[in-house]
Short mmCIF file of C-alpha atoms in Angstrom, two decimals:
data_model
loop_
_atom_site.label_atom_id
_atom_site.label_comp_id
_atom_site.label_asym_id
_atom_site.label_seq_id
_atom_site.Cartn_x
_atom_site.Cartn_y
_atom_site.Cartn_z
CA MET A 1 14.33 -39.86 -29.14
CA SER A 2 13.32 -38.45 -25.81
CA GLY A 3 9.91 -37.04 -24.86
CA GLN A 4 11.19 -33.48 -25.10
CA MET A 5 12.31 -33.99 -28.67
CA TYR A 6 8.85 -35.22 -29.67
CA LEU A 7 7.27 -32.12 -28.13
CA ALA A 8 9.55 -29.88 -30.19
CA TYR A 9 8.54 -31.67 -33.37
CA ASP A 10 4.85 -31.71 -32.53
CA TYR A 11 4.65 -28.04 -31.46
CA PRO A 12 6.64 -25.79 -33.81
CA LEU A 13 7.57 -22.16 -33.13
CA LEU A 14 4.67 -20.69 -35.13
CA SER A 15 2.20 -22.70 -33.04
CA VAL A 16 3.79 -21.31 -29.88
CA PHE A 17 3.37 -17.78 -31.27
CA TRP A 18 -0.31 -18.36 -32.12
CA SER A 19 -0.95 -19.91 -28.71
CA MET A 20 0.59 -16.90 -26.97
CA LEU A 21 -1.41 -14.50 -29.15
CA VAL A 22 -4.67 -16.29 -28.34
CA PHE A 23 -3.77 -16.34 -24.63
CA PHE A 24 -3.04 -12.57 -24.55
CA LEU A 25 -6.20 -11.76 -26.52
CA TRP A 26 -8.17 -13.87 -24.05
CA ILE A 27 -6.64 -11.95 -21.11
CA MET A 28 -7.37 -8.61 -22.83
CA TRP A 29 -10.97 -9.67 -23.38
CA PHE A 30 -11.36 -10.48 -19.67
CA ILE A 31 -9.89 -7.09 -18.76
CA LEU A 32 -12.37 -5.39 -21.11
CA LEU A 33 -15.24 -7.45 -19.68
CA PHE A 34 -14.41 -6.41 -16.11
CA ARG A 35 -14.00 -2.76 -17.12
CA ILE A 36 -17.44 -2.86 -18.74
CA ILE A 37 -19.00 -4.41 -15.63
CA VAL A 38 -17.40 -1.70 -13.47
CA ASP A 39 -18.65 0.96 -15.90
CA ILE A 40 -22.18 -0.44 -15.75
CA PHE A 41 -22.24 0.01 -11.98
CA ARG A 42 -20.42 3.38 -12.10
CA ASP A 43 -22.97 5.03 -14.42
CA ASP A 44 -25.39 7.07 -12.32
CA ASP A 45 -27.56 8.00 -15.31
CA MET A 46 -28.72 4.42 -15.88
CA SER A 47 -31.65 2.99 -13.98
CA GLY A 48 -31.38 -0.24 -12.05
CA TRP A 49 -33.28 -2.14 -14.72
CA ALA A 50 -30.99 -0.87 -17.45
CA LYS A 51 -27.95 -1.90 -15.40
CA ALA A 52 -29.46 -5.35 -14.85
CA GLY A 53 -30.25 -5.68 -18.57
CA TRP A 54 -26.72 -4.74 -19.65
CA LEU A 55 -25.23 -7.03 -17.02
CA VAL A 56 -27.36 -10.00 -18.17
CA LEU A 57 -26.46 -9.30 -21.81
CA VAL A 58 -22.75 -9.10 -21.04
CA ILE A 59 -22.79 -12.28 -18.93
CA VAL A 60 -25.16 -14.43 -21.02
CA LEU A 61 -23.78 -13.43 -24.44
CA PRO A 62 -20.29 -12.30 -23.48
CA PHE A 63 -18.66 -11.59 -26.87
CA LEU A 64 -21.76 -10.08 -28.45
CA GLY A 65 -22.71 -8.22 -25.25
CA VAL A 66 -19.26 -6.66 -24.89
CA LEU A 67 -19.23 -5.67 -28.56
CA ILE A 68 -22.70 -4.08 -28.34
CA TYR A 69 -21.84 -2.25 -25.10
CA VAL A 70 -18.63 -0.80 -26.53
CA ILE A 71 -20.44 0.34 -29.69
CA ALA A 72 -23.46 1.78 -27.86
CA ARG A 73 -21.84 3.26 -24.76
CA GLY A 74 -18.09 3.36 -25.46
CA LYS A 75 -17.83 7.16 -25.69
CA GLY A 76 -19.66 7.64 -22.38
CA MET A 77 -17.47 4.93 -20.85
CA GLY A 78 -14.38 6.98 -21.63
CA ARG A 79 -15.96 10.16 -20.26
CA ARG A 80 -16.91 8.45 -17.00
CA GLU A 81 -13.39 7.08 -16.67
CA VAL A 82 -11.88 10.55 -17.17
CA ALA A 83 -14.37 12.13 -14.74
CA GLN A 84 -13.54 9.55 -12.09
CA ALA A 85 -9.79 10.07 -12.59
CA ARG A 86 -10.24 13.85 -12.27
CA ALA A 87 -12.31 13.46 -9.11
CA GLN A 88 -9.63 11.23 -7.59
CA GLN A 89 -6.90 13.72 -8.54
CA GLU A 90 -8.85 16.66 -7.08
CA SER A 91 -9.45 14.71 -3.89
CA PHE A 92 -5.76 13.87 -3.63
CA ASP A 93 -4.74 17.49 -4.34
CA ARG A 94 -7.16 18.75 -1.67
CA TYR A 95 -5.75 16.25 0.83
CA VAL A 96 -2.19 17.32 0.04
CA ARG A 97 -3.05 21.02 0.42
CA GLU A 98 -4.79 20.42 3.76
CA THR A 99 -1.94 18.26 5.01
CA ALA A 100 0.71 20.73 3.84
CA LYS A 101 -1.00 23.53 5.76
CA GLY A 102 -0.68 21.46 8.87
CA GLY A 103 -3.41 23.42 10.57
CA GLY A 104 -0.84 25.02 12.85
CA ARG A 105 0.70 28.44 12.70
CA SER A 106 4.32 29.32 12.14
CA SER A 107 6.41 30.78 14.93
CA VAL A 108 6.28 34.19 13.21
CA ASP A 109 2.48 34.13 13.31
CA GLU A 110 2.55 33.08 16.96
CA LEU A 111 4.95 35.90 17.89
CA ALA A 112 2.82 38.47 16.03
CA ARG A 113 -0.25 37.23 17.88
CA LEU A 114 1.57 37.41 21.20
CA SER A 115 2.63 40.99 20.45
CA GLU A 116 -0.98 41.96 19.74
CA ILE A 117 -2.14 40.37 22.98
CA ARG A 118 0.58 42.22 24.93
CA ALA A 119 -0.29 45.52 23.19
CA ARG A 120 -3.94 45.11 24.26
CA GLY A 121 -2.75 44.58 27.82
CA ASP A 122 -4.12 41.05 28.14
CA ILE A 123 -0.72 39.67 29.23
CA THR A 124 2.18 41.21 31.10
CA ASP A 125 5.69 41.67 29.75
CA GLU A 126 6.88 38.74 31.85
CA GLU A 127 4.14 36.46 30.45
CA PHE A 128 5.01 37.67 26.94
CA ARG A 129 8.69 36.85 27.48
CA LYS A 130 7.88 33.31 28.75
CA ALA A 131 5.45 32.65 25.92
CA LYS A 132 7.98 33.95 23.38
CA GLU A 133 10.63 31.58 24.74
CA LEU A 134 8.18 28.67 24.45
CA VAL A 135 7.29 29.59 20.86
CA LEU A 136 10.92 29.98 19.82
CA SER A 137 11.88 26.68 21.45
CA GLY A 138 9.09 24.97 19.48
CA HIS A 139 7.28 23.69 22.59
CA GLY A 140 4.83 26.50 23.03
CA PRO A 141 1.09 25.99 23.03
CA SER A 142 -0.91 27.50 20.20
CA GLU A 143 -2.99 29.39 22.76
CA PRO A 144 -0.92 31.40 25.26
CA ALA A 145 -2.06 31.40 28.84
CA GLY A 146 -3.55 34.73 29.76
CA PRO A 147 -5.22 36.14 32.84
CA THR A 148 -8.69 34.85 33.43
CA GLY A 149 -11.45 37.00 34.67
#
């Protein structure tokens, strides 16, 4: 028999299943450990000494420390996660609104403003016509040139 055949006999399918289960549980535990460490540093209500104590407990006695942290502070951990997600979403929404505004005015707003300036007598009809052409062509400045003085 070849070496591959011996491996198949020595490591049956159920052993492969249990090995994969242990591997995935191990990965999930590491993910939980890192989430707890992030939560320890994210919590603004805890003092520095409390953060250091929890961190030492989680690192020195990892399984027991993680279990105690989840039991003692698990509900607050979820609340902090939700609060952080909401803050990120609000920040993103605010950015999108500010970006969508563009800070500039539409051509209709520019033409209305030009009409008001002409009605006040600050610019002549010829200056109004030139500025209107610039606005309609899309190359006009946001501030029309007017007489100085």
